[in-house]
GROMACS .gro file of C-alpha atoms in nm:
model
  315
    1MET     CA    1   0.764   1.326  -7.060
    2ASP     CA    2   0.801   0.947  -7.015
    3LEU     CA    3   0.914   1.009  -6.658
    4LEU     CA    4   0.613   1.233  -6.590
    5LEU     CA    5   0.381   0.959  -6.732
    6ASN     CA    6   0.538   0.710  -6.511
    7ILE     CA    7   0.500   0.934  -6.189
    8GLU     CA    8   0.133   0.997  -6.298
    9ALA     CA    9   0.091   0.631  -6.303
   10PHE     CA   10   0.251   0.594  -5.964
   11VAL     CA   11   0.017   0.847  -5.823
   12ARG     CA   12  -0.306   0.684  -5.969
   13VAL     CA   13  -0.189   0.329  -5.827
   14ALA     CA   14  -0.114   0.483  -5.497
   15GLN     CA   15  -0.458   0.660  -5.486
   16THR     CA   16  -0.661   0.361  -5.594
   17GLN     CA   17  -0.448   0.077  -5.453
   18ASN     CA   18  -0.537  -0.121  -5.773
   19PHE     CA   19  -0.344  -0.131  -6.095
   20SER     CA   20  -0.651  -0.218  -6.305
   21GLU     CA   21  -0.844   0.087  -6.168
   22ALA     CA   22  -0.547   0.306  -6.227
   23ALA     CA   23  -0.552   0.187  -6.594
   24ARG     CA   24  -0.913   0.254  -6.622
   25GLN     CA   25  -0.878   0.617  -6.500
   26LEU     CA   26  -0.578   0.673  -6.724
   27ARG     CA   27  -0.751   0.519  -7.015
   28VAL     CA   28  -0.470   0.281  -7.088
   29ALA     CA   29  -0.415  -0.102  -7.071
   30PRO     CA   30  -0.323  -0.259  -6.740
   31SER     CA   31  -0.008  -0.370  -6.900
   32VAL     CA   32   0.089   0.007  -6.967
   33VAL     CA   33   0.052   0.095  -6.603
   34THR     CA   34   0.259  -0.210  -6.503
   35THR     CA   35   0.534  -0.107  -6.739
   36ARG     CA   36   0.531   0.253  -6.623
   37ILE     CA   37   0.563   0.156  -6.265
   38LYS     CA   38   0.835  -0.094  -6.351
   39GLN     CA   39   1.033   0.180  -6.536
   40LEU     CA   40   0.995   0.429  -6.247
   41GLU     CA   41   1.104   0.171  -5.982
   42GLU     CA   42   1.416   0.100  -6.219
   43HIS     CA   43   1.480   0.471  -6.240
   44VAL     CA   44   1.474   0.535  -5.859
   45GLY     CA   45   1.635   0.198  -5.784
   46THR     CA   46   1.396   0.072  -5.525
   47PRO     CA   47   1.034  -0.084  -5.523
   48LEU     CA   48   0.751   0.161  -5.477
   49PHE     CA   49   0.486  -0.084  -5.388
   50HIS     CA   50   0.430  -0.415  -5.205
   51ARG     CA   51   0.226  -0.635  -5.438
   52SER     CA   52   0.023  -0.949  -5.374
   53THR     CA   53  -0.278  -1.121  -5.546
   54ARG     CA   54  -0.520  -0.914  -5.336
   55LEU     CA   55  -0.328  -0.608  -5.207
   56VAL     CA   56  -0.121  -0.316  -5.357
   57ARG     CA   57   0.024  -0.074  -5.083
   58LEU     CA   58   0.304   0.173  -5.082
   59THR     CA   59   0.659   0.074  -4.966
   60GLU     CA   60   0.831   0.314  -4.715
   61ILE     CA   61   0.990   0.483  -5.008
   62GLY     CA   62   0.673   0.511  -5.189
   63GLN     CA   63   0.501   0.669  -4.888
   64ALA     CA   64   0.774   0.931  -4.852
   65PHE     CA   65   0.723   1.054  -5.213
   66VAL     CA   66   0.360   1.016  -5.296
   67ARG     CA   67   0.247   1.353  -5.176
   68GLU     CA   68   0.520   1.543  -5.369
   69SER     CA   69   0.461   1.322  -5.679
   70THR     CA   70   0.087   1.401  -5.662
   71GLU     CA   71   0.152   1.771  -5.629
   72LEU     CA   72   0.400   1.751  -5.922
   73VAL     CA   73   0.143   1.574  -6.154
   74ASN     CA   74  -0.118   1.833  -6.061
   75ARG     CA   75   0.112   2.128  -6.115
   76SER     CA   76   0.229   1.993  -6.456
   77GLN     CA   77  -0.129   1.936  -6.573
   78ASN     CA   78  -0.214   2.297  -6.472
   79LEU     CA   79   0.095   2.429  -6.653
   80PHE     CA   80  -0.002   2.232  -6.970
   81ASP     CA   81  -0.362   2.379  -6.949
   82GLN     CA   82  -0.241   2.726  -6.926
   83MET     CA   83   0.010   2.695  -7.213
   84ARG     CA   84  -0.259   2.538  -7.431
   85ASP     CA   85  -0.514   2.804  -7.325
   86VAL     CA   86  -0.296   3.121  -7.407
   87GLY     CA   87  -0.456   3.236  -7.726
   88ALA     CA   88  -0.674   2.930  -7.759
   89THR     CA   89  -1.003   2.786  -7.613
   90PRO     CA   90  -0.970   2.551  -7.310
   91SER     CA   91  -0.969   2.199  -7.409
   92GLY     CA   92  -0.937   1.836  -7.269
   93VAL     CA   93  -1.129   1.616  -7.046
   94LEU     CA   94  -1.302   1.717  -6.723
   95ARG     CA   95  -1.436   1.435  -6.496
   96VAL     CA   96  -1.726   1.490  -6.268
   97HIS     CA   97  -1.918   1.283  -6.021
   98ALA     CA   98  -2.277   1.394  -5.926
   99LEU     CA   99  -2.547   1.274  -5.695
  100THR     CA  100  -2.828   1.147  -5.909
  101GLY     CA  101  -3.122   1.314  -5.744
  102PHE     CA  102  -2.949   1.649  -5.749
  103VAL     CA  103  -2.875   1.666  -6.126
  104LEU     CA  104  -3.180   1.496  -6.275
  105GLY     CA  105  -3.449   1.741  -6.427
  106ARG     CA  106  -3.253   2.067  -6.398
  107PHE     CA  107  -2.883   2.026  -6.461
  108ALA     CA  108  -2.880   1.938  -6.839
  109THR     CA  109  -2.953   2.320  -6.913
  110VAL     CA  110  -2.648   2.427  -6.723
  111LEU     CA  111  -2.436   2.147  -6.893
  112LYS     CA  112  -2.538   2.268  -7.228
  113SER     CA  113  -2.461   2.620  -7.177
  114PHE     CA  114  -2.112   2.529  -7.036
  115GLN     CA  115  -2.038   2.316  -7.349
  116ASP     CA  116  -2.166   2.601  -7.584
  117ALA     CA  117  -1.917   2.839  -7.401
  118TYR     CA  118  -1.627   2.593  -7.400
  119PRO     CA  119  -1.683   2.329  -7.692
  120ASP     CA  120  -1.335   2.188  -7.666
  121ILE     CA  121  -1.377   2.070  -7.310
  122ARG     CA  122  -1.517   1.720  -7.296
  123LEU     CA  123  -1.730   1.637  -6.980
  124GLU     CA  124  -1.720   1.285  -6.846
  125MET     CA  125  -2.010   1.271  -6.598
  126SER     CA  126  -2.062   0.975  -6.356
  127VAL     CA  127  -2.391   0.990  -6.177
  128SER     CA  128  -2.480   0.780  -5.880
  129ASP     CA  129  -2.601   0.831  -5.511
  130GLU     CA  130  -2.267   0.694  -5.383
  131VAL     CA  131  -2.041   0.924  -5.165
  132VAL     CA  132  -1.717   0.939  -5.340
  133ASP     CA  133  -1.357   1.068  -5.259
  134PRO     CA  134  -1.268   1.258  -5.593
  135VAL     CA  135  -0.904   1.165  -5.553
  136ALA     CA  136  -0.975   0.788  -5.516
  137ALA     CA  137  -1.250   0.800  -5.785
  138GLY     CA  138  -1.023   0.973  -6.030
  139VAL     CA  139  -1.265   1.265  -6.087
  140ASP     CA  140  -1.197   1.635  -6.080
  141CYS     CA  141  -1.481   1.721  -5.850
  142ALA     CA  142  -1.797   1.566  -5.696
  143LEU     CA  143  -2.119   1.756  -5.672
  144GLN     CA  144  -2.274   1.656  -5.333
  145ILE     CA  145  -2.439   1.753  -5.020
  146PHE     CA  146  -2.172   1.608  -4.807
  147PRO     CA  147  -1.879   1.801  -4.650
  148PRO     CA  148  -1.526   1.718  -4.764
  149ALA     CA  149  -1.405   1.390  -4.645
  150SER     CA  150  -1.051   1.494  -4.583
  151MET     CA  151  -0.825   1.796  -4.530
  152GLU     CA  152  -0.703   1.752  -4.889
  153LEU     CA  153  -1.031   1.842  -5.022
  154VAL     CA  154  -1.204   2.186  -5.056
  155SER     CA  155  -1.568   2.269  -5.116
  156LYS     CA  156  -1.749   2.543  -5.316
  157GLN     CA  157  -2.101   2.608  -5.218
  158LEU     CA  158  -2.335   2.627  -5.507
  159PHE     CA  159  -2.702   2.655  -5.359
  160PRO     CA  160  -2.878   2.563  -5.040
  161VAL     CA  161  -3.096   2.259  -5.043
  162ARG     CA  162  -3.416   2.313  -4.869
  163ARG     CA  163  -3.636   2.017  -4.783
  164LEU     CA  164  -4.012   1.971  -4.692
  165PHE     CA  165  -4.257   1.712  -4.605
  166CYS     CA  166  -4.556   1.678  -4.842
  167ALA     CA  167  -4.841   1.450  -4.943
  168THR     CA  168  -5.139   1.437  -5.170
  169GLU     CA  169  -5.473   1.582  -5.053
  170LYS     CA  170  -5.612   1.236  -5.105
  171TYR     CA  171  -5.375   1.074  -4.856
  172LEU     CA  172  -5.428   1.355  -4.619
  173LYS     CA  173  -5.800   1.348  -4.630
  174GLU     CA  174  -5.787   0.965  -4.572
  175ASN     CA  175  -5.514   0.960  -4.306
  176GLY     CA  176  -5.532   1.293  -4.139
  177THR     CA  177  -5.298   1.596  -4.147
  178PRO     CA  178  -5.016   1.622  -3.898
  179THR     CA  179  -5.005   1.950  -3.704
  180ASP     CA  180  -4.717   1.858  -3.484
  181PRO     CA  181  -4.399   1.693  -3.594
  182ARG     CA  182  -4.445   1.407  -3.353
  183ASP     CA  183  -4.773   1.319  -3.551
  184LEU     CA  184  -4.552   1.181  -3.827
  185HIS     CA  185  -4.499   0.873  -3.619
  186LYS     CA  186  -4.859   0.784  -3.702
  187HIS     CA  187  -4.810   0.798  -4.079
  188ARG     CA  188  -4.647   0.595  -4.363
  189LEU     CA  189  -4.326   0.789  -4.436
  190GLY     CA  190  -4.104   0.788  -4.722
  191LEU     CA  191  -3.752   0.933  -4.645
  192TYR     CA  192  -3.408   0.980  -4.827
  193SER     CA  193  -3.151   0.758  -4.694
  194ARG     CA  194  -2.829   0.973  -4.763
  195TYR     CA  195  -2.886   1.284  -4.578
  196PRO     CA  196  -2.577   1.387  -4.348
  197SER     CA  197  -2.815   1.399  -4.052
  198ARG     CA  198  -2.926   1.045  -4.133
  199ASP     CA  199  -3.237   0.951  -3.909
  200ARG     CA  200  -3.226   1.260  -3.700
  201TRP     CA  201  -3.477   1.530  -3.797
  202ALA     CA  202  -3.488   1.882  -3.650
  203PHE     CA  203  -3.796   2.078  -3.683
  204HIS     CA  204  -3.768   2.465  -3.595
  205ARG     CA  205  -4.039   2.708  -3.517
  206ALA     CA  206  -4.025   3.047  -3.346
  207GLY     CA  207  -3.676   2.973  -3.191
  208GLU     CA  208  -3.773   2.638  -3.072
  209GLN     CA  209  -3.657   2.290  -3.185
  210ILE     CA  210  -3.806   1.960  -3.184
  211THR     CA  211  -3.571   1.674  -3.261
  212LEU     CA  212  -3.710   1.327  -3.378
  213TYR     CA  213  -3.570   0.999  -3.499
  214LEU     CA  214  -3.822   0.877  -3.773
  215ASP     CA  215  -3.879   0.536  -3.907
  216ALA     CA  216  -3.956   0.509  -4.276
  217SER     CA  217  -4.206   0.284  -4.458
  218LEU     CA  218  -3.992   0.349  -4.771
  219LEU     CA  219  -3.618   0.443  -4.719
  220THR     CA  220  -3.439   0.507  -5.056
  221ASN     CA  221  -3.147   0.686  -5.210
  222SER     CA  222  -3.389   0.827  -5.487
  223VAL     CA  223  -3.550   1.155  -5.409
  224HIS     CA  224  -3.741   1.116  -5.747
  225LEU     CA  225  -3.891   0.787  -5.630
  226LEU     CA  226  -3.994   0.952  -5.311
  227ARG     CA  227  -4.183   1.219  -5.499
  228ASP     CA  228  -4.348   0.962  -5.726
  229PHE     CA  229  -4.434   0.764  -5.406
  230ALA     CA  230  -4.609   1.058  -5.263
  231LEU     CA  231  -4.796   1.137  -5.595
  232GLU     CA  232  -4.940   0.779  -5.562
  233SER     CA  233  -5.091   0.876  -5.238
  234SER     CA  234  -4.881   0.623  -5.060
  235GLY     CA  235  -4.774   0.849  -4.758
  236ILE     CA  236  -4.590   1.146  -4.651
  237VAL     CA  237  -4.241   1.202  -4.795
  238CYS     CA  238  -3.973   1.454  -4.727
  239VAL     CA  239  -3.790   1.570  -5.052
  240PRO     CA  240  -3.585   1.857  -5.170
  241THR     CA  241  -3.777   2.161  -5.292
  242PHE     CA  242  -3.615   2.149  -5.637
  243VAL     CA  243  -3.759   1.804  -5.686
  244ALA     CA  244  -4.105   1.892  -5.533
  245THR     CA  245  -4.162   2.246  -5.667
  246PRO     CA  246  -4.360   2.158  -5.990
  247ALA     CA  247  -4.599   1.929  -5.813
  248LEU     CA  248  -4.642   2.177  -5.524
  249LEU     CA  249  -4.728   2.463  -5.755
  250SER     CA  250  -4.966   2.257  -5.956
  251GLY     CA  251  -5.142   2.138  -5.639
  252GLU     CA  252  -5.049   1.761  -5.704
  253LEU     CA  253  -4.872   1.776  -5.365
  254THR     CA  254  -4.950   1.973  -5.054
  255PRO     CA  255  -4.700   2.084  -4.794
  256VAL     CA  256  -4.707   1.917  -4.445
  257LEU     CA  257  -4.609   2.091  -4.124
  258SER     CA  258  -4.536   2.407  -4.335
  259ASP     CA  259  -4.514   2.623  -4.014
  260TYR     CA  260  -4.216   2.435  -3.909
  261GLN     CA  261  -3.872   2.460  -4.101
  262LEU     CA  262  -3.634   2.179  -4.156
  263SER     CA  263  -3.254   2.235  -4.163
  264SER     CA  264  -3.097   2.271  -4.500
  265PHE     CA  265  -2.773   2.155  -4.676
  266TRP     CA  266  -2.534   2.298  -4.915
  267PHE     CA  267  -2.513   2.144  -5.262
  268SER     CA  268  -2.135   2.199  -5.323
  269ALA     CA  269  -1.855   2.115  -5.566
  270VAL     CA  270  -1.588   1.920  -5.377
  271PHE     CA  271  -1.239   1.883  -5.518
  272PRO     CA  272  -0.868   1.845  -5.420
  273HIS     CA  273  -0.692   2.173  -5.335
  274THR     CA  274  -0.415   2.059  -5.581
  275SER     CA  275  -0.656   1.977  -5.882
  276ARG     CA  276  -0.472   1.842  -6.191
  277ASN     CA  277  -0.736   2.034  -6.399
  278ALA     CA  278  -0.757   2.354  -6.196
  279PHE     CA  279  -0.807   2.587  -6.484
  280LYS     CA  280  -1.079   2.385  -6.652
  281LEU     CA  281  -1.235   2.307  -6.315
  282ARG     CA  282  -1.248   2.677  -6.214
  283LEU     CA  283  -1.425   2.751  -6.538
  284PHE     CA  284  -1.669   2.482  -6.480
  285ILE     CA  285  -1.750   2.575  -6.112
  286GLU     CA  286  -1.787   2.935  -6.197
  287HIS     CA  287  -2.023   2.845  -6.492
  288ILE     CA  288  -2.261   2.612  -6.291
  289ALA     CA  289  -2.261   2.850  -5.989
  290ALA     CA  290  -2.365   3.146  -6.191
  291PRO     CA  291  -2.739   3.058  -6.236
  292TYR     CA  292  -2.783   3.010  -5.875
  293LYS     CA  293  -2.829   3.263  -5.596
  294ARG     CA  294  -2.845   3.220  -5.230
  295THR     CA  295  -3.219   3.171  -5.296
  296PRO     CA  296  -3.272   2.965  -5.607
  297ALA     CA  297  -3.565   3.037  -5.841
  298TRP     CA  298  -3.754   2.719  -5.735
  299ASP     CA  299  -3.735   2.838  -5.370
  300GLU     CA  300  -3.836   3.188  -5.441
  301GLN     CA  301  -4.167   3.054  -5.584
  302LEU     CA  302  -4.248   2.855  -5.273
  303ILE     CA  303  -4.133   3.125  -5.037
  304ALA     CA  304  -4.378   3.365  -5.210
  305ARG     CA  305  -4.674   3.114  -5.139
  306GLY     CA  306  -4.556   3.055  -4.784
  307MET     CA  307  -4.478   2.698  -4.838
  308VAL     CA  308  -4.108   2.707  -4.717
  309GLY     CA  309  -3.938   2.970  -4.491
  310GLN     CA  310  -3.707   3.235  -4.625
  311ASP     CA  311  -3.433   3.205  -4.363
  312LEU     CA  312  -3.186   2.924  -4.379
  313ILE     CA  313  -3.115   2.694  -4.090
  314LEU     CA  314  -2.801   2.510  -4.179
  315GLU     CA  315  -2.681   2.163  -4.049
   0.00000   0.00000   0.00000
């Protein structure tokens, strides 16, 4: 068991290139990680890392064995999970990273139902708008709208993210209502800064496409701030439908250019194909995917009112 713990420490240091970060992820003191690496190096009879005050990198021997070591740690963790879960409820820690704007407001209900179903699984949720590599960040999966960053990661689609431009009637009355996407250049715009398509905006209608590069008066990584910016009659914003739906249904916000359709993205769970918590992770992903269909409930309401199109145009 000590040897396996030492190999796990080796894998974490290799992934993070930092002893202190590896210790944080393993929830042990940095001195413990240092001791485990030293013991492993003594066991194999050769250094596994080149160390300096600023840099930690694998030696040639370390590079040769890091992939197999990673798979060994993952397989052993999966085996331990399965042994514990025979005749018992799944238990242990599951670490998840999620984009802030895509979990606030709707996701707590899903988390509650998961914990009601699996009370012995403890969730550690880190929430930010940073794009993370699940392996380097030490999490079991990342909930995001971005495709996997490497071949070692796989993606499970959860639901499509439709978007639309909207504003208050007050703003549109004072500044005019765009009838063509190019009219947006004349308006104060609030845009999300982290879409995979960046500043490129594609508007689709009747088989034709208009592609624009838009400048924002407010560029932010918070879709909730964009919604609030629009509610203050500050400009026209583009936000995901799951953020805007309540305000659209109440009439506080009005769709802009609703006869054009924007491309959509998939909100997905991204994780290593050799996840160290595969059994718990599978339960989690299956559970959070269950409430969503190809057309989520919030989109069905907008489609019924003609505010967004039913067909998906995916990036």
